[in-house]
GROMACS .gro file of C-alpha atoms in nm:
model
  338
    1MET     CA    1  25.386  10.293  -0.036
    2THR     CA    2  25.024  10.199  -0.104
    3LEU     CA    3  24.863  10.177  -0.466
    4ASP     CA    4  24.718  10.551  -0.423
    5ALA     CA    5  25.051  10.681  -0.354
    6TYR     CA    6  25.168  10.515  -0.677
    7GLU     CA    7  24.887  10.622  -0.867
    8LYS     CA    8  24.997  10.977  -0.785
    9LEU     CA    9  25.313  10.947  -0.908
   10CYS     CA   10  25.165  10.927  -1.253
   11PRO     CA   11  25.201  11.258  -1.441
   12LEU     CA   12  24.823  11.280  -1.574
   13LYS     CA   13  24.725  11.168  -1.217
   14SER     CA   14  24.929  11.478  -1.047
   15PHE     CA   15  24.780  11.706  -1.293
   16ILE     CA   16  24.440  11.630  -1.253
   17ASN     CA   17  24.484  11.625  -0.832
   18ASN     CA   18  24.611  12.011  -0.864
   19PHE     CA   19  24.384  12.134  -1.118
   20ASP     CA   20  24.161  12.311  -0.852
   21ASP     CA   21  24.476  12.441  -0.634
   22LYS     CA   22  24.362  12.802  -0.533
   23GLU     CA   23  24.703  12.860  -0.415
   24ARG     CA   24  24.901  12.812  -0.732
   25MET     CA   25  24.585  13.000  -0.922
   26THR     CA   26  24.668  13.339  -0.668
   27ARG     CA   27  24.982  13.438  -0.890
   28TYR     CA   28  24.807  13.458  -1.191
   29ASN     CA   29  24.547  13.706  -1.048
   30ASP     CA   30  24.752  13.998  -1.195
   31ASP     CA   31  24.763  13.871  -1.551
   32ASP     CA   32  24.711  14.067  -1.794
   33LEU     CA   33  24.519  13.814  -1.987
   34LEU     CA   34  24.256  13.883  -1.720
   35SER     CA   35  24.184  14.230  -1.787
   36GLY     CA   36  23.883  14.180  -2.002
   37ILE     CA   37  23.712  13.988  -1.726
   38ARG     CA   38  23.766  14.120  -1.423
   39ASN     CA   39  23.379  14.254  -1.351
   40SER     CA   40  23.272  13.907  -1.330
   41GLU     CA   41  23.416  13.727  -0.993
   42LYS     CA   42  23.271  13.385  -1.160
   43LEU     CA   43  23.428  13.446  -1.462
   44LYS     CA   44  23.738  13.536  -1.351
   45THR     CA   45  23.772  13.227  -1.104
   46VAL     CA   46  23.730  13.001  -1.436
   47GLY     CA   47  23.999  13.243  -1.621
   48LEU     CA   48  24.233  13.160  -1.313
   49ILE     CA   49  24.155  12.782  -1.366
   50LEU     CA   50  24.225  12.801  -1.722
   51ILE     CA   51  24.570  13.022  -1.735
   52LYS     CA   52  24.729  12.813  -1.398
   53ASN     CA   53  24.596  12.454  -1.597
   54TYR     CA   54  24.708  12.574  -1.916
   55TYR     CA   55  25.095  12.670  -1.775
   56SER     CA   56  25.095  12.340  -1.646
   57LEU     CA   57  25.037  12.119  -1.939
   58ASP     CA   58  25.448  12.150  -1.961
   59MET     CA   59  25.445  11.917  -1.657
   60CYS     CA   60  25.224  11.667  -1.828
   61ARG     CA   61  25.535  11.530  -1.995
   62GLU     CA   62  25.420  11.229  -2.253
   63PHE     CA   63  25.048  11.277  -2.118
   64LYS     CA   64  25.025  11.604  -2.260
   65ASP     CA   65  24.743  11.548  -2.518
   66GLN     CA   66  24.545  11.349  -2.228
   67CYS     CA   67  24.599  11.664  -1.998
   68CYS     CA   68  24.469  11.866  -2.291
   69THR     CA   69  24.161  11.670  -2.335
   70TYR     CA   70  24.118  11.692  -1.948
   71LEU     CA   71  24.149  12.084  -1.968
   72ASN     CA   72  23.864  12.083  -2.243
   73TYR     CA   73  23.603  11.883  -2.044
   74ARG     CA   74  23.669  12.089  -1.703
   75ILE     CA   75  23.634  12.397  -1.897
   76ASP     CA   76  23.314  12.289  -2.057
   77LYS     CA   77  23.179  12.146  -1.688
   78GLU     CA   78  23.260  12.512  -1.583
   79LYS     CA   79  23.064  12.652  -1.875
   80ASP     CA   80  22.764  12.414  -1.806
   81LEU     CA   81  22.728  12.535  -1.472
   82TYR     CA   82  22.770  12.906  -1.543
   83LEU     CA   83  22.500  12.903  -1.823
   84LYS     CA   84  22.288  12.720  -1.586
   85SER     CA   85  22.332  12.994  -1.341
   86LYS     CA   86  22.297  13.296  -1.507
   87SER     CA   87  22.052  13.474  -1.743
   88ASP     CA   88  22.047  13.515  -2.102
   89ASN     CA   89  22.270  13.839  -2.110
   90ALA     CA   90  22.506  13.705  -1.870
   91SER     CA   91  22.557  13.376  -2.033
   92SER     CA   92  22.637  13.584  -2.330
   93GLN     CA   93  22.983  13.669  -2.138
   94TRP     CA   94  23.111  13.328  -2.164
   95HIS     CA   95  23.278  13.426  -2.498
   96LEU     CA   96  23.512  13.590  -2.294
   97ILE     CA   97  23.665  13.275  -2.153
   98GLU     CA   98  23.683  13.135  -2.517
   99GLU     CA   99  23.915  13.468  -2.590
  100LEU     CA  100  24.106  13.390  -2.308
  101TRP     CA  101  24.189  13.022  -2.448
  102LYS     CA  102  24.254  13.184  -2.743
  103SER     CA  103  24.530  13.439  -2.625
  104LEU     CA  104  24.694  13.148  -2.446
  105GLN     CA  105  24.732  12.987  -2.753
  106LEU     CA  106  24.925  13.291  -2.886
  107VAL     CA  107  25.123  13.363  -2.588
  108ARG     CA  108  25.209  12.997  -2.548
  109LYS     CA  109  25.345  12.939  -2.879
  110GLY     CA  110  25.691  12.796  -2.774
  111GLY     CA  111  25.557  12.577  -2.508
  112THR     CA  112  25.247  12.295  -2.482
  113TYR     CA  113  25.022  12.392  -2.734
  114CYS     CA  114  24.621  12.289  -2.628
  115SER     CA  115  24.317  12.340  -2.863
  116ARG     CA  116  23.993  12.398  -2.792
  117GLU     CA  117  23.772  12.171  -2.850
  118ASN     CA  118  23.394  12.214  -2.842
  119GLY     CA  119  23.217  11.912  -2.717
  120ASN     CA  120  22.858  11.824  -2.808
  121GLU     CA  121  22.810  11.585  -2.563
  122SER     CA  122  22.662  11.599  -2.239
  123ILE     CA  123  22.879  11.669  -1.962
  124ASP     CA  124  22.787  11.322  -1.742
  125LYS     CA  125  22.865  11.125  -2.068
  126MET     CA  126  23.198  11.336  -2.092
  127GLU     CA  127  23.286  11.263  -1.751
  128LYS     CA  128  23.259  10.911  -1.778
  129ARG     CA  129  23.441  10.924  -2.085
  130MET     CA  130  23.741  11.103  -1.909
  131ASN     CA  131  23.734  10.840  -1.604
  132LEU     CA  132  23.773  10.558  -1.882
  133MET     CA  133  24.069  10.751  -2.029
  134VAL     CA  134  24.253  10.846  -1.697
  135TYR     CA  135  24.223  10.478  -1.594
  136CYS     CA  136  24.354  10.362  -1.904
  137LYS     CA  137  24.670  10.581  -1.934
  138ILE     CA  138  24.777  10.532  -1.576
  139ARG     CA  139  24.731  10.152  -1.640
  140ASP     CA  140  24.966  10.187  -1.894
  141TYR     CA  141  25.183  10.411  -1.700
  142PHE     CA  142  25.207  10.120  -1.456
  143LYS     CA  143  25.274   9.847  -1.737
  144ARG     CA  144  25.553  10.073  -1.830
  145GLN     CA  145  25.701  10.095  -1.469
  146CYS     CA  146  25.668   9.746  -1.397
  147GLY     CA  147  25.884   9.665  -1.743
  148VAL     CA  148  26.142   9.919  -1.637
  149THR     CA  149  26.164   9.755  -1.250
  150LYS     CA  150  26.112   9.392  -1.329
  151GLN     CA  151  26.462   9.286  -1.309
  152SER     CA  152  26.536   9.471  -1.006
  153ALA     CA  153  26.469   9.422  -0.641
  154TYR     CA  154  26.206   9.654  -0.620
  155GLN     CA  155  25.891   9.542  -0.843
  156TYR     CA  156  25.621   9.800  -0.656
  157TYR     CA  157  25.459   9.865  -0.995
  158CYS     CA  158  25.445   9.520  -1.090
  159THR     CA  159  25.268   9.382  -0.764
  160ASN     CA  160  25.041   9.726  -0.792
  161LEU     CA  161  24.920   9.668  -1.135
  162PRO     CA  162  24.681   9.420  -1.095
  163LYS     CA  163  24.534   9.532  -0.766
  164TYR     CA  164  24.518   9.841  -1.036
  165VAL     CA  165  24.312   9.666  -1.282
  166ASP     CA  166  24.108   9.479  -1.005
  167LYS     CA  167  24.014   9.848  -0.811
  168TYR     CA  168  23.850  10.014  -1.124
  169TYR     CA  169  23.724   9.709  -1.305
  170GLU     CA  170  23.474   9.694  -0.986
  171ILE     CA  171  23.464  10.077  -1.008
  172PHE     CA  172  23.346  10.076  -1.366
  173LYS     CA  173  23.108   9.776  -1.317
  174THR     CA  174  22.902   9.946  -1.046
  175ASP     CA  175  22.897  10.309  -1.187
  176ASN     CA  176  22.841  10.235  -1.592
  177LYS     CA  177  22.540  10.197  -1.753
  178CYS     CA  178  22.615  10.116  -2.140
  179LEU     CA  179  22.458  10.151  -2.465
  180ASN     CA  180  22.517   9.793  -2.503
  181THR     CA  181  22.558   9.815  -2.882
  182GLU     CA  182  22.698   9.624  -3.165
  183ASN     CA  183  22.879   9.945  -3.309
  184LYS     CA  184  23.113  10.030  -2.965
  185GLU     CA  185  23.294  10.282  -3.128
  186LYS     CA  186  22.954  10.485  -3.063
  187ASP     CA  187  22.950  10.461  -2.764
  188TYR     CA  188  23.087  10.785  -2.646
  189SER     CA  189  23.121  10.710  -2.295
  190SER     CA  190  23.205  10.376  -2.285
  191TYR     CA  191  23.441  10.369  -2.552
  192PHE     CA  192  23.773  10.522  -2.604
  193SER     CA  193  24.020  10.310  -2.803
  194GLU     CA  194  24.057   9.956  -2.923
  195ASP     CA  195  24.219   9.854  -2.567
  196CYS     CA  196  24.041  10.111  -2.357
  197ASN     CA  197  23.681  10.045  -2.371
  198LEU     CA  198  23.418   9.860  -2.175
  199TYR     CA  199  23.294   9.630  -2.424
  200ASP     CA  200  23.655   9.425  -2.439
  201ILE     CA  201  23.695   9.342  -2.128
  202GLU     CA  202  24.032   9.119  -2.197
  203LYS     CA  203  24.162   9.430  -2.360
  204THR     CA  204  24.060   9.649  -2.120
  205PHE     CA  205  24.101   9.515  -1.760
  206PRO     CA  206  24.385   9.218  -1.854
  207GLN     CA  207  24.450   8.983  -1.581
  208TYR     CA  208  24.779   9.012  -1.451
  209ASP     CA  209  24.982   8.780  -1.194
  210SER     CA  210  24.962   8.936  -0.839
  211SER     CA  211  25.360   8.870  -0.755
  212SER     CA  212  25.541   8.961  -1.056
  213GLY     CA  213  25.249   9.145  -1.282
  214SER     CA  214  25.282   8.913  -1.551
  215LEU     CA  215  24.968   8.906  -1.822
  216LEU     CA  216  24.804   8.575  -1.706
  217GLU     CA  217  24.741   8.329  -2.004
  218GLY     CA  218  24.392   8.184  -2.060
  219PRO     CA  219  24.056   8.329  -2.106
  220ASN     CA  220  23.961   8.644  -1.872
  221THR     CA  221  23.719   8.526  -1.601
  222ARG     CA  222  23.567   8.886  -1.547
  223GLU     CA  223  23.237   8.937  -1.635
  224SER     CA  224  23.140   9.195  -1.919
  225ILE     CA  225  23.028   9.563  -1.808
  226CYS     CA  226  22.925   9.633  -2.163
  227LYS     CA  227  22.762   9.355  -2.407
  228TYR     CA  228  22.728   9.367  -2.798
  229VAL     CA  229  22.388   9.365  -2.949
  230ASN     CA  230  22.272   9.297  -3.296
  231ASN     CA  231  22.068   9.616  -3.402
  232ALA     CA  232  22.065   9.555  -3.715
  233VAL     CA  233  21.868   9.195  -3.667
  234ILE     CA  234  21.631   9.382  -3.376
  235GLN     CA  235  21.564   9.687  -3.617
  236VAL     CA  236  21.449   9.405  -3.928
  237SER     CA  237  21.281   9.193  -3.651
  238SER     CA  238  21.078   9.499  -3.548
  239GLU     CA  239  20.987   9.633  -3.866
  240GLU     CA  240  20.907   9.329  -3.987
  241THR     CA  241  20.648   9.289  -3.636
  242VAL     CA  242  20.552   9.678  -3.736
  243ALA     CA  243  20.459   9.588  -4.099
  244GLU     CA  244  20.245   9.248  -3.975
  245GLY     CA  245  20.061   9.441  -3.711
  246PRO     CA  246  19.844   9.638  -3.977
  247GLU     CA  247  19.771   9.348  -4.201
  248ALA     CA  248  19.679   9.106  -3.856
  249SER     CA  249  19.461   9.381  -3.747
  250SER     CA  250  19.282   9.434  -4.066
  251GLU     CA  251  19.225   9.044  -4.076
  252GLU     CA  252  19.120   9.029  -3.725
  253SER     CA  253  18.844   9.364  -3.783
  254THR     CA  254  18.702   9.240  -4.137
  255SER     CA  255  18.675   8.890  -4.005
  256PRO     CA  256  18.345   8.915  -3.803
  257GLN     CA  257  18.181   9.101  -4.137
  258ALA     CA  258  18.307   8.795  -4.366
  259PRO     CA  259  18.021   8.560  -4.304
  260LEU     CA  260  17.714   8.835  -4.346
  261GLU     CA  261  17.856   8.976  -4.642
  262SER     CA  262  17.898   8.593  -4.816
  263LEU     CA  263  17.575   8.474  -4.735
  264PRO     CA  264  17.414   8.635  -5.044
  265TYR     CA  265  17.639   8.453  -5.272
  266VAL     CA  266  17.564   8.127  -5.108
  267GLY     CA  267  17.179   8.143  -5.155
  268LEU     CA  268  17.209   8.224  -5.476
  269THR     CA  269  17.459   7.947  -5.578
  270ILE     CA  270  17.210   7.698  -5.370
  271VAL     CA  271  16.895   7.816  -5.595
  272GLY     CA  272  17.107   7.818  -5.916
  273PHE     CA  273  17.190   7.427  -5.865
  274PHE     CA  274  16.852   7.361  -5.735
  275SER     CA  275  16.717   7.492  -6.082
  276LEU     CA  276  16.972   7.327  -6.277
  277PHE     CA  277  16.901   6.984  -6.151
  278LEU     CA  278  16.544   7.036  -6.168
  279PHE     CA  279  16.542   7.138  -6.559
  280LEU     CA  280  16.768   6.821  -6.630
  281TYR     CA  281  16.569   6.576  -6.420
  282ARG     CA  282  16.230   6.694  -6.632
  283TYR     CA  283  16.318   6.776  -6.946
  284THR     CA  284  16.675   6.574  -7.028
  285THR     CA  285  16.776   6.219  -7.063
  286LEU     CA  286  16.944   6.243  -6.812
  287GLY     CA  287  16.625   6.269  -6.602
  288SER     CA  288  16.468   5.948  -6.752
  289SER     CA  289  16.820   5.754  -6.639
  290LEU     CA  290  16.752   5.899  -6.274
  291ARG     CA  291  16.415   5.761  -6.293
  292SER     CA  292  16.484   5.430  -6.422
  293LEU     CA  293  16.755   5.387  -6.148
  294ILE     CA  294  16.539   5.506  -5.858
  295THR     CA  295  16.237   5.288  -6.020
  296GLY     CA  296  16.489   4.985  -6.032
  297LYS     CA  297  16.649   5.055  -5.676
  298ASN     CA  298  16.291   5.036  -5.509
  299ASN     CA  299  16.211   4.696  -5.709
  300THR     CA  300  16.519   4.537  -5.563
  301GLU     CA  301  16.443   4.654  -5.241
  302GLN     CA  302  16.085   4.540  -5.261
  303PHE     CA  303  16.229   4.183  -5.384
  304ILE     CA  304  16.485   4.211  -5.112
  305ASP     CA  305  16.196   4.292  -4.877
  306GLU     CA  306  15.999   3.986  -5.019
  307GLN     CA  307  16.270   3.740  -5.003
  308ILE     CA  308  16.355   3.813  -4.627
  309GLU     CA  309  15.975   3.783  -4.556
  310GLN     CA  310  15.990   3.444  -4.734
  311ASP     CA  311  16.276   3.313  -4.561
  312LEU     CA  312  16.135   3.423  -4.220
  313LEU     CA  313  15.833   3.211  -4.311
  314ASP     CA  314  16.019   2.891  -4.424
  315ASN     CA  315  16.204   2.923  -4.071
  316THR     CA  316  15.924   2.946  -3.863
  317LEU     CA  317  15.756   2.639  -4.055
  318GLU     CA  318  16.064   2.432  -4.010
  319TYR     CA  319  16.048   2.548  -3.641
  320LYS     CA  320  15.735   2.403  -3.616
  321ASN     CA  321  15.782   2.101  -3.820
  322HIS     CA  322  16.084   2.039  -3.586
  323ASN     CA  323  15.829   2.103  -3.259
  324SER     CA  324  15.551   1.862  -3.414
  325GLU     CA  325  15.833   1.561  -3.451
  326ASN     CA  326  15.984   1.609  -3.076
  327ASP     CA  327  15.589   1.577  -2.998
  328ASP     CA  328  15.512   1.265  -3.166
  329TYR     CA  329  15.852   1.099  -3.045
  330THR     CA  330  15.755   1.200  -2.709
  331PHE     CA  331  15.394   1.077  -2.716
  332SER     CA  332  15.506   0.734  -2.914
  333TYR     CA  333  15.780   0.685  -2.641
  334GLN     CA  334  15.508   0.745  -2.370
  335ALA     CA  335  15.268   0.517  -2.515
  336LEU     CA  336  15.513   0.240  -2.535
  337ASN     CA  337  15.575   0.300  -2.161
  338ASN     CA  338  15.234   0.213  -2.058
   0.00000   0.00000   0.00000
């Protein structure tokens, strides 16, 4: 048997595969519960789907809750299609289907009870969530069956368990777009439970030995599908950026005008300092001290200049005297030779 054949043996998978079985619906054509909606063929078809599958919940055995959840999803999907295809007047007839569900609950008191759950999420999100739920429940079904047959010679569930997990890991990895959030529970389409979500790969897609179906030790080498993101940190940083933005922009907008606005103050400051210095120089002892200091500085500079001139003159005379002595020596030497 193939992997698909073993999947179909699961009661939940069997319920889903037979959901639209029209042959089984025909037996309910004359059901009294349909008397209120016989005037609309579309609503009658939806009514037949509801009656047939509500009665089939008993066959789900340990998957009754999941079959009920799936039934709610499929009726919500039919409702969405019906409301989109009809006018406002026709749309108001959908309440007949809701009344039919209530009637089924009363009639089936002794059987499986399934509450009507009005979903607030989009059909696309519901579908992704249902696919995830179905995968996890069949995965757990394979695990239980593997545990039952592990000591026997027929370990088909054990050998197919890793194949099943690998198959659906690739499907979810390809088809799903995640919110990538820190609060994974808020990701409706990618989180069903602690061991059934697209954030915790090790719990949702564990790695098994291909021959025995035993859980492999060590880290899971599968790549993450959905990732954790710290929204709180991102939110704070973005708020700080927003808060800093206006301040920075205001600084940029006012900076070109700042030099022009400060020119009068700079001019007044310079004039004030100059007036104060002039007053102190003329009418206070500070002025006399400054004048004496300036005069002394000039005398010192004059003395230094005179000293430099004298040194230059002395050096010149010394140079001339030295040359004269050399000339006399040369002259006397030539006279002796003659």
